[in-house]
Tab-separated table of C-alpha atoms in Angstrom:
chain	number	residue	atom	x	y	z
K	1	MET	CA	137.924	275.344	3.567
K	2	TYR	CA	135.758	275.755	6.673
K	3	ILE	CA	136.441	277.913	9.554
K	4	ASP	CA	135.870	276.888	13.576
K	5	THR	CA	135.266	280.681	14.627
K	6	HIS	CA	135.364	278.966	18.308
K	7	ALA	CA	137.313	276.531	20.457
K	8	HIS	CA	140.017	275.846	23.078
K	9	LEU	CA	141.826	273.242	21.818
K	10	TYR	CA	144.982	274.565	24.393
K	11	LEU	CA	143.774	272.980	27.258
K	12	GLU	CA	144.406	269.925	28.992
K	13	GLN	CA	141.972	267.548	26.799
K	14	PHE	CA	144.385	268.134	24.093
K	15	ASP	CA	147.772	267.505	25.539
K	16	GLU	CA	148.387	264.305	24.321
K	17	ASP	CA	147.272	264.253	20.830
K	18	ILE	CA	147.070	267.714	19.594
K	19	ASP	CA	149.043	267.132	16.385
K	20	LYS	CA	146.851	264.132	15.584
K	21	VAL	CA	144.050	266.749	16.149
K	22	VAL	CA	145.841	269.232	13.651
K	23	HIS	CA	146.183	266.384	11.262
K	24	ARG	CA	142.429	265.512	11.370
K	25	CYS	CA	141.599	269.151	11.060
K	26	LYS	CA	143.128	269.148	8.119
K	27	GLU	CA	141.900	266.399	6.232
K	28	GLN	CA	138.613	268.006	6.945
K	29	ARG	CA	139.840	271.328	5.408
K	30	VAL	CA	139.181	273.215	8.568
K	31	ASP	CA	142.021	275.640	7.913
K	32	LYS	CA	141.581	278.121	10.201
K	33	ILE	CA	140.583	278.024	13.873
K	34	LEU	CA	139.738	280.785	16.115
K	35	LEU	CA	140.854	280.351	20.143
K	36	PRO	CA	139.124	282.402	22.754
K	37	ASN	CA	140.485	282.840	25.804
K	38	ILE	CA	139.281	282.476	28.909
K	39	ASP	CA	141.162	284.168	31.410
K	40	LEU	CA	144.414	285.063	32.546
K	41	SER	CA	145.560	281.267	33.753
K	42	THR	CA	144.663	280.366	30.023
K	43	THR	CA	146.977	282.835	27.958
K	44	ASP	CA	149.852	281.486	27.690
K	45	LEU	CA	148.757	278.143	26.873
K	46	MET	CA	146.503	279.608	23.943
K	47	LEU	CA	149.026	281.753	22.865
K	48	ASN	CA	151.761	279.131	22.905
K	49	LEU	CA	149.506	277.190	20.727
K	50	CYS	CA	149.025	279.969	17.747
K	51	ALA	CA	152.781	279.776	18.051
K	52	ALA	CA	153.312	276.408	17.055
K	53	TYR	CA	151.143	276.721	14.494
K	54	PRO	CA	150.886	280.723	13.404
K	55	THR	CA	148.621	279.882	9.733
K	56	LEU	CA	145.658	277.424	11.633
K	57	PHE	CA	145.375	279.188	15.133
K	58	TYR	CA	144.481	282.700	15.950
K	59	PRO	CA	144.081	284.206	18.821
K	60	MET	CA	141.668	286.488	21.472
K	61	ILE	CA	141.735	288.069	24.600
K	62	GLY	CA	139.002	288.818	27.296
K	63	LEU	CA	137.685	287.586	30.553
K	64	HIS	CA	135.001	284.590	30.287
K	65	PRO	CA	132.383	285.349	32.409
K	66	CYS	CA	132.466	282.201	34.792
K	67	SER	CA	135.813	283.540	35.545
K	68	VAL	CA	134.453	287.236	36.912
K	69	LYS	CA	135.060	287.331	40.641
K	70	GLU	CA	136.201	289.690	43.235
K	71	ASN	CA	139.682	290.238	41.505
K	72	TYR	CA	137.746	291.136	38.249
K	73	LYS	CA	139.401	294.165	37.599
K	74	ASN	CA	142.721	293.352	38.335
K	75	GLU	CA	142.418	290.402	36.115
K	76	LEU	CA	140.929	292.855	33.686
K	77	ASP	CA	144.257	294.915	33.744
K	78	SER	CA	146.159	292.206	32.704
K	79	LEU	CA	144.268	291.560	29.760
K	80	HIS	CA	143.871	294.257	28.664
K	81	GLN	CA	147.898	295.157	28.491
K	82	LEU	CA	148.183	292.206	25.750
K	83	VAL	CA	145.726	292.978	23.740
K	84	ASP	CA	148.317	295.307	21.981
K	85	ILE	CA	150.650	292.520	22.360
K	86	THR	CA	148.968	289.267	21.200
K	87	ASN	CA	147.808	289.729	17.803
K	88	ALA	CA	144.211	289.322	18.844
K	89	ILE	CA	141.714	289.399	16.147
K	90	ALA	CA	138.691	289.743	18.837
K	91	ILE	CA	137.974	290.154	22.345
K	92	GLY	CA	136.402	287.045	23.915
K	93	GLU	CA	135.235	284.633	25.291
K	94	ILE	CA	133.230	287.557	27.478
K	95	GLY	CA	129.643	287.812	28.258
K	96	THR	CA	126.674	286.947	30.764
K	97	ASP	CA	126.420	283.457	32.388
K	98	LEU	CA	123.290	282.805	34.730
K	99	TYR	CA	123.349	278.986	34.079
K	100	TRP	CA	127.114	278.051	36.719
K	101	ASP	CA	127.206	280.806	39.280
K	102	LYS	CA	124.853	284.053	39.785
K	103	SER	CA	127.048	285.482	42.500
K	104	PHE	CA	128.863	287.875	40.617
K	105	VAL	CA	125.917	288.621	38.020
K	106	GLU	CA	126.478	292.392	38.305
K	107	GLU	CA	130.435	291.936	38.189
K	108	GLN	CA	129.816	290.208	34.753
K	109	LYS	CA	127.912	292.896	33.398
K	110	ASP	CA	130.228	295.409	34.768
K	111	ALA	CA	133.301	293.171	33.275
K	112	LEU	CA	131.370	293.213	29.669
K	113	ARG	CA	130.631	296.764	29.673
K	114	ILE	CA	134.366	297.091	30.174
K	115	GLN	CA	135.583	294.762	27.625
K	116	ILE	CA	133.526	296.012	24.700
K	117	GLY	CA	135.376	299.598	25.552
K	118	TRP	CA	138.011	297.953	24.393
K	119	ALA	CA	136.794	296.284	21.268
K	120	LYS	CA	135.916	299.693	20.634
K	121	ALA	CA	138.699	301.465	20.957
K	122	TYR	CA	140.495	298.557	19.215
K	123	LYS	CA	138.098	298.182	16.531
K	124	LEU	CA	137.650	294.354	17.002
K	125	PRO	CA	134.446	292.309	16.980
K	126	THR	CA	133.312	290.458	20.309
K	127	VAL	CA	133.029	286.863	21.157
K	128	LEU	CA	129.706	286.736	23.719
K	129	HIS	CA	128.906	284.041	25.708
K	130	CYS	CA	125.517	284.115	26.801
K	131	ARG	CA	124.481	280.865	28.638
K	132	ASP	CA	120.561	281.078	30.223
K	133	SER	CA	121.596	284.753	29.935
K	134	LEU	CA	120.825	285.413	26.223
K	135	ASP	CA	118.080	288.510	26.545
K	136	MET	CA	120.231	290.144	29.009
K	137	THR	CA	123.586	289.886	26.659
K	138	ILE	CA	121.163	291.500	24.155
K	139	GLU	CA	120.312	293.880	26.206
K	140	ILE	CA	123.548	295.318	27.119
K	141	ILE	CA	124.980	295.447	23.267
K	142	ASP	CA	121.984	296.851	22.601
K	143	ALA	CA	122.753	299.666	24.673
K	144	HIS	CA	126.216	299.985	23.714
K	145	GLN	CA	125.709	299.822	19.896
K	146	ASP	CA	126.711	303.042	18.399
K	147	GLY	CA	127.594	301.341	14.564
K	148	ASN	CA	131.423	300.730	16.075
K	149	LEU	CA	130.388	297.644	18.048
K	150	THR	CA	129.998	293.940	16.227
K	151	GLY	CA	130.945	290.019	16.910
K	152	VAL	CA	128.962	286.650	17.233
K	153	PHE	CA	126.976	285.650	19.762
K	154	HIS	CA	128.672	282.061	20.434
K	155	CYS	CA	126.525	279.075	20.983
K	156	PHE	CA	123.831	280.469	19.910
K	157	GLY	CA	120.474	278.296	21.010
K	158	GLY	CA	117.455	280.692	21.406
K	159	SER	CA	114.240	281.759	19.233
K	160	ILE	CA	114.049	283.627	15.729
K	161	VAL	CA	112.901	286.677	17.699
K	162	GLN	CA	116.065	286.717	19.582
K	163	ALA	CA	117.975	285.486	16.278
K	164	LYS	CA	116.706	288.436	14.885
K	165	ARG	CA	117.206	291.046	17.362
K	166	ILE	CA	121.082	289.731	17.165
K	167	ILE	CA	120.735	290.268	13.288
K	168	ASP	CA	119.260	293.552	13.587
K	169	LEU	CA	122.160	294.571	16.097
K	170	GLY	CA	124.614	293.781	13.328
K	171	PHE	CA	126.268	290.631	15.121
K	172	TYR	CA	126.633	287.591	14.037
K	173	ILE	CA	125.374	283.859	15.154
K	174	GLY	CA	127.444	281.453	15.791
K	175	ILE	CA	126.218	278.022	15.429
K	176	GLY	CA	127.852	274.292	17.228
K	177	GLY	CA	127.189	270.969	18.307
K	178	VAL	CA	123.592	272.302	20.013
K	179	ALA	CA	122.171	272.441	16.039
K	180	THR	CA	122.491	268.533	15.741
K	181	PHE	CA	120.852	267.513	19.266
K	182	LYS	CA	117.146	265.503	18.491
K	183	LYS	CA	115.690	268.083	20.930
K	184	SER	CA	116.916	271.114	18.873
K	185	ILE	CA	113.553	271.062	16.600
K	186	GLN	CA	113.254	275.338	17.022
K	187	LEU	CA	116.810	276.130	16.528
K	188	ARG	CA	116.703	274.424	13.320
K	189	ASP	CA	113.643	275.892	12.492
K	190	THR	CA	115.419	279.217	13.040
K	191	LEU	CA	117.959	278.609	11.337
K	192	ARG	CA	115.690	277.541	8.000
K	193	GLN	CA	114.170	281.013	8.717
K	194	ILE	CA	117.036	283.161	9.121
K	195	GLY	CA	119.620	281.751	6.370
K	196	LEU	CA	123.185	281.013	6.100
K	197	ASP	CA	124.066	285.276	5.795
K	198	HIS	CA	124.568	285.903	9.184
K	199	LEU	CA	125.629	282.802	10.492
K	200	VAL	CA	129.521	280.997	11.577
K	201	LEU	CA	130.130	277.578	12.577
K	202	GLU	CA	131.955	276.823	15.290
K	203	THR	CA	132.491	273.880	17.671
K	204	ASP	CA	132.948	274.940	21.408
K	205	SER	CA	135.931	272.148	21.373
K	206	PRO	CA	136.541	269.973	23.942
K	207	TYR	CA	132.818	270.517	24.675
K	208	LEU	CA	129.578	270.381	23.380
K	209	SER	CA	130.378	267.459	20.904
K	210	PRO	CA	127.578	267.312	17.843
K	211	HIS	CA	125.688	264.172	16.829
K	212	PRO	CA	126.972	261.323	16.610
K	213	TYR	CA	130.074	262.244	18.987
K	214	ARG	CA	128.124	263.165	21.945
K	215	GLY	CA	130.083	262.229	24.971
K	216	LYS	CA	132.703	262.166	23.091
K	217	ARG	CA	135.504	265.377	23.095
K	218	ASN	CA	134.935	267.600	21.064
K	219	GLU	CA	137.175	268.764	18.012
K	220	SER	CA	137.574	271.127	15.322
K	221	SER	CA	137.371	267.910	12.512
K	222	PHE	CA	134.040	268.110	13.403
K	223	ILE	CA	133.059	271.148	11.953
K	224	PRO	CA	131.791	269.766	8.677
K	225	THR	CA	129.180	267.607	10.598
K	226	ILE	CA	127.661	270.655	12.066
K	227	ALA	CA	127.653	272.228	8.533
K	228	SER	CA	125.728	269.340	7.108
K	229	VAL	CA	122.535	270.040	9.657
K	230	VAL	CA	122.746	273.309	8.841
K	231	ALA	CA	122.850	272.694	5.565
K	232	ASP	CA	119.708	270.690	5.893
K	233	SER	CA	117.976	272.967	7.615
K	234	CYS	CA	118.801	275.831	5.531
K	235	GLY	CA	117.622	273.619	2.569
K	236	VAL	CA	120.934	274.606	0.811
K	237	SER	CA	124.155	272.582	-0.227
K	238	ILE	CA	126.702	271.713	2.043
K	239	ASP	CA	129.183	273.921	-0.348
K	240	ASP	CA	127.046	276.468	0.587
K	241	VAL	CA	127.247	276.279	3.799
K	242	GLU	CA	131.000	276.364	3.868
K	243	ASN	CA	131.759	278.658	1.238
K	244	LYS	CA	129.106	281.110	3.158
K	245	THR	CA	130.203	280.840	6.721
K	246	THR	CA	133.685	281.045	5.826
K	247	LYS	CA	133.133	284.344	4.275
K	248	ASN	CA	131.193	285.552	6.831
K	249	ALA	CA	134.129	284.787	9.452
K	250	LYS	CA	137.119	286.236	7.134
K	251	ASP	CA	134.489	289.104	6.899
K	252	LEU	CA	134.150	289.688	10.688
K	253	PHE	CA	137.524	288.857	12.018
K	254	LYS	CA	139.622	290.630	9.217
K	255	ILE	CA	141.337	287.135	8.779
């Protein structure tokens, strides 16, 4: 089976056909889908979907860096209370973002540090967003790594040097649709060099659809398409990718 370690199937893009989406996932042997939260506005949507399909969907709790605004500490307080009562498997989606808005960079860093503290306290992995801020996020993780911090760098598109730093920190690397893009030659070469031992698969649905679905809504049933590109990049069989990335996800998220 496959595990999609990062999808937002609770968003409105799936309101009309979530049952069909779930059916297609099962047809493609995507048997577990991990749902990172975005902020308080999405928490109920995520938890309701997990309740509707309790053996398929698994929730995370966190504040996405793009949702970090002036009131971020109040929002963090509310989200923190949910960690205890939601059976969250991770603290996520958290991190930093220098792509969309740089107005709250210091607040993003503070929010990340606070949520790293949650992860340590609850002994949960973190799921890290780091768009245009990979080195900055690596530095923050490095500063807080005391042997009790783990997780995944979501939507990795960095260099071999950055990949090795992440691995040395004891973290996994999330590979999604970006690896299938024609321009991602460097990423595929990085995959060849690091192999499967530290990889997990993800879609980030409904975003970042893999080739040949670019321009369409992404969904978790596209995971085998991503796995095929990873297999080609690493010079292994797609079965090897399926088995190893599933084991990695189970080991990391304790599912």
